[in-house]
Amino acid sequence: MTLKIRIDDGAPPYEQVRAQISEQARSGALPVGYRLPTVRGLAETLGLAANTVAKAYRALEADGVIETRGRNGTLIAAAGEAAERELASAAQDFASRARRLGLGEGEALAAVRDALRAAYG
């Protein structure tokens, strides 16, 4: 695992750690089951405060990228399953909200297409 923190980057260090681990997990550079360094160990390696790395790990866990197994460490999760569950939940929430607002299926789909275009360019 290779991480580089750039002080002159506009992103806070915890976000740089989160984004780099997430990208490496997504690309397969960090395979499912790969054991990440401890919070303290990674913080020392990167020259960061332990709380900074802990914040990144919490965000990665919330995103389903990693999972913490107590004394067994922190591992790269099977992200596909967690991501699919989270996406399905978000889609259900959106559909329910669109219906409560009185929007039709076509209007709801158009809103999703617009949001996807904005997010993906």
Coordinates of N, CA and C in Angstrom, one line a residue:
M1 N 0.9 -1.2 0.0 CA 0.0 0.0 0.0 C 0.9 1.2 0.0
T2 N 0.6 2.1 -0.9 CA 1.4 3.4 -1.0 C 0.4 4.5 -0.9
L3 N 0.7 5.4 0.1 CA -0.1 6.6 0.2 C 0.9 7.8 0.3
K4 N 0.4 8.9 -0.3 CA 1.2 10.1 -0.3 C 0.3 11.3 0.1
I5 N 0.7 11.9 1.2 CA 0.0 13.1 1.7 C 0.7 14.3 1.2
R6 N -0.1 15.2 0.5 CA 0.5 16.5 0.0 C -0.1 17.6 0.8
I7 N 0.8 18.3 1.5 CA 0.4 19.4 2.4 C -0.2 20.5 1.6
D8 N 0.3 20.7 0.4 CA -0.2 21.8 -0.5 C -1.5 21.5 -1.2
D9 N -1.9 20.3 -1.1 CA -3.2 19.9 -1.7 C -4.3 20.5 -0.9
G10 N -5.4 20.9 -1.6 CA -6.5 21.6 -0.9 C -7.3 20.7 0.0
A11 N -7.2 19.3 -0.2 CA -8.0 18.4 0.6 C -7.3 18.1 1.9
P12 N -8.1 18.0 3.0 CA -7.5 17.7 4.3 C -6.8 16.3 4.3
P13 N -5.8 16.1 5.1 CA -5.1 14.9 5.1 C -5.9 13.6 5.3
Y14 N -7.0 13.7 6.2 CA -7.8 12.5 6.4 C -8.5 12.1 5.1
E15 N -8.9 13.2 4.3 CA -9.6 12.9 3.0 C -8.7 12.3 2.0
Q16 N -7.4 12.8 2.0 CA -6.5 12.2 1.1 C -6.2 10.7 1.4
V17 N -6.1 10.4 2.7 CA -6.0 9.0 3.1 C -7.2 8.2 2.7
R18 N -8.4 8.7 3.0 CA -9.6 8.0 2.6 C -9.7 7.8 1.1
A19 N -9.5 8.8 0.3 CA -9.6 8.7 -1.1 C -8.6 7.8 -1.7
Q20 N -7.4 7.8 -1.2 CA -6.3 6.9 -1.8 C -6.6 5.4 -1.5
I21 N -7.0 5.2 -0.2 CA -7.3 3.8 0.1 C -8.5 3.3 -0.6
S22 N -9.5 4.1 -0.7 CA -10.7 3.8 -1.5 C -10.4 3.5 -2.9
E23 N -9.6 4.3 -3.6 CA -9.2 4.1 -5.0 C -8.4 2.8 -5.1
Q24 N -7.5 2.6 -4.2 CA -6.7 1.4 -4.3 C -7.5 0.1 -4.1
A25 N -8.5 0.2 -3.3 CA -9.4 -0.9 -3.0 C -10.3 -1.1 -4.3
R26 N -10.8 -0.1 -4.8 CA -11.7 -0.2 -6.0 C -10.9 -0.7 -7.2
S27 N -9.6 -0.3 -7.4 CA -8.8 -0.8 -8.5 C -8.3 -2.2 -8.4
G28 N -8.4 -2.7 -7.2 CA -7.8 -4.0 -6.9 C -6.4 -4.0 -6.4
A29 N -5.8 -2.8 -6.4 CA -4.4 -2.7 -5.9 C -4.3 -3.2 -4.4
L30 N -5.4 -3.0 -3.7 CA -5.6 -3.6 -2.3 C -6.7 -4.6 -2.4
P31 N -6.4 -5.9 -2.5 CA -7.4 -6.9 -2.7 C -8.3 -7.1 -1.5
V32 N -9.5 -7.6 -1.7 CA -10.4 -8.0 -0.6 C -9.6 -8.8 0.4
G33 N -9.7 -8.5 1.7 CA -9.1 -9.2 2.8 C -7.7 -8.7 3.1
Y34 N -7.2 -7.7 2.3 CA -5.9 -7.1 2.6 C -5.9 -6.5 4.0
R35 N -5.0 -6.7 4.8 CA -5.0 -6.2 6.2 C -4.2 -4.8 6.2
L36 N -5.0 -3.8 6.6 CA -4.4 -2.5 6.6 C -3.6 -2.3 7.9
P37 N -2.6 -1.3 7.9 CA -1.9 -1.1 9.1 C -2.8 -0.5 10.2
T38 N -2.3 -0.6 11.4 CA -3.1 -0.1 12.5 C -3.2 1.4 12.3
V39 N -4.1 2.0 13.0 CA -4.2 3.5 12.9 C -2.9 4.2 13.4
R40 N -2.4 3.7 14.5 CA -1.2 4.3 15.0 C 0.0 4.1 14.1
G41 N 0.1 2.9 13.5 CA 1.2 2.5 12.6 C 1.2 3.4 11.3
L42 N 0.0 3.5 10.7 CA -0.1 4.3 9.5 C 0.1 5.8 9.8
A43 N -0.4 6.3 11.0 CA -0.2 7.7 11.3 C 1.3 7.9 11.4
E44 N 2.1 7.0 12.1 CA 3.5 7.2 12.2 C 4.2 7.2 10.9
T45 N 3.8 6.3 10.0 CA 4.4 6.2 8.7 C 4.2 7.5 7.9
L46 N 3.0 8.0 8.0 CA 2.6 9.2 7.2 C 3.0 10.5 7.8
G47 N 3.4 10.5 9.1 CA 3.6 11.7 9.8 C 2.4 12.5 10.2
L48 N 1.3 11.7 10.4 CA 0.0 12.4 10.8 C -0.4 12.0 12.2
A49 N -1.3 12.7 12.7 CA -1.9 12.4 14.0 C -2.7 11.2 13.9
A50 N -2.8 10.4 14.9 CA -3.6 9.1 14.9 C -5.0 9.4 14.7
N51 N -5.5 10.5 15.3 CA -6.9 10.9 15.1 C -7.3 11.2 13.6
T52 N -6.3 11.7 12.8 CA -6.5 11.9 11.4 C -6.7 10.6 10.7
V53 N -5.9 9.6 10.9 CA -6.0 8.3 10.3 C -7.3 7.6 10.8
A54 N -7.6 7.8 12.1 CA -8.8 7.2 12.6 C -10.1 7.7 11.9
K55 N -10.1 9.0 11.7 CA -11.2 9.7 11.0 C -11.3 9.1 9.6
A56 N -10.2 8.9 8.9 CA -10.2 8.3 7.5 C -10.8 6.9 7.6
Y57 N -10.3 6.1 8.5 CA -10.8 4.7 8.7 C -12.3 4.7 9.0
R58 N -12.8 5.6 9.8 CA -14.2 5.6 10.1 C -15.0 5.9 8.9
A59 N -14.5 6.9 8.1 CA -15.2 7.2 6.8 C -15.2 6.0 5.9
L60 N -14.1 5.3 5.8 CA -14.0 4.2 4.9 C -14.9 3.0 5.4
E61 N -15.0 2.9 6.7 CA -15.9 1.8 7.2 C -17.3 2.2 6.9
A62 N -17.7 3.5 7.1 CA -19.1 3.9 6.8 C -19.4 3.7 5.3
D63 N -18.4 3.8 4.4 CA -18.6 3.7 3.0 C -18.6 2.2 2.6
G64 N -18.3 1.3 3.5 CA -18.2 -0.1 3.2 C -16.9 -0.6 2.5
V65 N -15.9 0.3 2.5 CA -14.6 -0.1 1.9 C -13.8 -1.0 2.7
I66 N -13.8 -0.7 4.1 CA -13.1 -1.5 5.0 C -14.0 -2.1 6.1
E67 N -13.5 -3.1 6.8 CA -14.2 -3.5 8.0 C -13.2 -3.8 9.1
T68 N -13.6 -3.5 10.3 CA -12.7 -3.7 11.4 C -13.2 -4.9 12.2
R69 N -12.3 -5.8 12.4 CA -12.6 -7.0 13.1 C -11.9 -7.1 14.5
G70 N -12.0 -6.1 15.2 CA -11.3 -6.1 16.6 C -9.9 -6.4 16.5
R71 N -9.5 -7.4 17.3 CA -8.1 -7.8 17.4 C -7.6 -8.4 16.1
N72 N -8.4 -8.8 15.2 CA -8.0 -9.3 13.9 C -7.7 -8.2 12.9
G73 N -7.8 -7.0 13.2 CA -7.4 -5.9 12.4 C -8.4 -5.3 11.5
T74 N -8.0 -4.4 10.6 CA -8.8 -3.7 9.7 C -8.5 -4.2 8.3
L75 N -9.5 -4.7 7.6 CA -9.3 -5.3 6.3 C -10.1 -4.7 5.2
I76 N -9.7 -4.8 4.0 CA -10.4 -4.3 2.8 C -11.7 -5.2 2.7
A77 N -12.8 -4.6 2.6 CA -14.1 -5.4 2.6 C -14.4 -5.8 1.2
A78 N -15.4 -6.7 1.0 CA -15.9 -7.0 -0.3 C -16.8 -5.9 -0.6
A79 N -16.2 -4.8 -1.2 CA -16.9 -3.5 -1.4 C -18.1 -3.6 -2.3
G80 N -18.1 -4.5 -3.2 CA -19.2 -4.6 -4.2 C -20.5 -4.9 -3.5
E81 N -20.6 -5.8 -2.5 CA -21.8 -6.1 -1.8 C -22.3 -4.9 -1.0
A82 N -21.4 -4.3 -0.2 CA -21.8 -3.2 0.6 C -22.2 -2.0 -0.2
A83 N -21.5 -1.8 -1.3 CA -21.9 -0.7 -2.2 C -23.3 -0.9 -2.8
E84 N -23.5 -2.1 -3.3 CA -24.8 -2.4 -3.9 C -25.9 -2.3 -2.9
R85 N -25.7 -2.7 -1.6 CA -26.8 -2.6 -0.6 C -27.0 -1.1 -0.3
E86 N -25.9 -0.3 -0.2 CA -26.1 1.1 0.1 C -26.8 1.8 -1.1
L87 N -26.4 1.5 -2.3 CA -27.1 2.1 -3.5 C -28.5 1.7 -3.5
A88 N -28.9 0.5 -3.3 CA -30.3 0.0 -3.3 C -31.1 0.8 -2.2
S89 N -30.5 1.0 -1.1 CA -31.2 1.7 0.0 C -31.4 3.2 -0.4
A90 N -30.3 3.8 -1.0 CA -30.5 5.2 -1.4 C -31.5 5.3 -2.5
A91 N -31.6 4.4 -3.4 CA -32.6 4.4 -4.5 C -34.0 4.3 -3.9
Q92 N -34.1 3.4 -2.9 CA -35.5 3.2 -2.3 C -35.9 4.5 -1.6
D93 N -34.9 5.1 -0.9 CA -35.2 6.4 -0.2 C -35.6 7.5 -1.2
F94 N -34.9 7.6 -2.4 CA -35.2 8.5 -3.4 C -36.6 8.3 -4.0
A95 N -36.9 7.0 -4.3 CA -38.2 6.7 -4.9 C -39.3 7.1 -3.9
S96 N -39.2 6.8 -2.7 CA -40.2 7.1 -1.7 C -40.4 8.6 -1.6
R97 N -39.3 9.3 -1.6 CA -39.4 10.8 -1.5 C -40.0 11.4 -2.7
A98 N -39.6 10.9 -3.9 CA -40.2 11.4 -5.1 C -41.7 11.2 -5.1
R99 N -42.2 10.0 -4.7 CA -43.6 9.7 -4.6 C -44.3 10.6 -3.7
R100 N -43.7 10.9 -2.5 CA -44.3 11.8 -1.5 C -44.5 13.2 -2.0
L101 N -43.5 13.6 -2.9 CA -43.6 14.9 -3.5 C -44.6 15.0 -4.6
G102 N -45.1 13.9 -5.0 CA -46.1 13.8 -6.0 C -45.5 13.8 -7.4
L103 N -44.3 13.4 -7.6 CA -43.7 13.4 -8.9 C -44.0 12.0 -9.5
G104 N -44.1 12.1 -10.8 CA -44.3 10.8 -11.6 C -43.0 10.1 -11.9
E105 N -43.1 8.9 -12.4 CA -41.9 8.1 -12.6 C -40.9 8.8 -13.6
G106 N -41.5 9.4 -14.7 CA -40.7 10.1 -15.7 C -39.9 11.3 -15.1
E107 N -40.6 12.0 -14.2 CA -39.9 13.2 -13.6 C -38.8 12.7 -12.6
A108 N -39.1 11.6 -11.9 CA -38.1 11.1 -11.0 C -36.9 10.6 -11.8
L109 N -37.1 9.9 -12.9 CA -36.0 9.4 -13.7 C -35.2 10.5 -14.3
A110 N -35.9 11.6 -14.7 CA -35.2 12.7 -15.3 C -34.3 13.4 -14.2
A111 N -34.8 13.5 -13.0 CA -34.0 14.0 -11.9 C -32.7 13.2 -11.7
V112 N -32.9 11.9 -11.7 CA -31.7 11.0 -11.5 C -30.7 11.1 -12.6
R113 N -31.2 11.2 -13.9 CA -30.3 11.3 -15.0 C -29.5 12.7 -14.9
D114 N -30.2 13.7 -14.5 CA -29.5 15.0 -14.4 C -28.5 14.9 -13.3
A115 N -28.8 14.3 -12.2 CA -27.8 14.2 -11.1 C -26.6 13.3 -11.5
L116 N -26.9 12.3 -12.2 CA -25.8 11.4 -12.7 C -24.9 12.1 -13.7
R117 N -25.5 12.9 -14.6 CA -24.7 13.7 -15.5 C -23.8 14.7 -14.8
A118 N -24.4 15.3 -13.8 CA -23.6 16.3 -13.0 C -22.5 15.6 -12.2
A119 N -22.7 14.4 -11.7 CA -21.7 13.8 -10.9 C -20.6 13.1 -11.7
Y120 N -21.0 12.6 -12.9 CA -20.0 11.9 -13.7 C -19.5 12.6 -14.9
G121 N -20.1 13.8 -15.1 CA -19.6 14.7 -16.2 C -20.1 14.4 -17.5

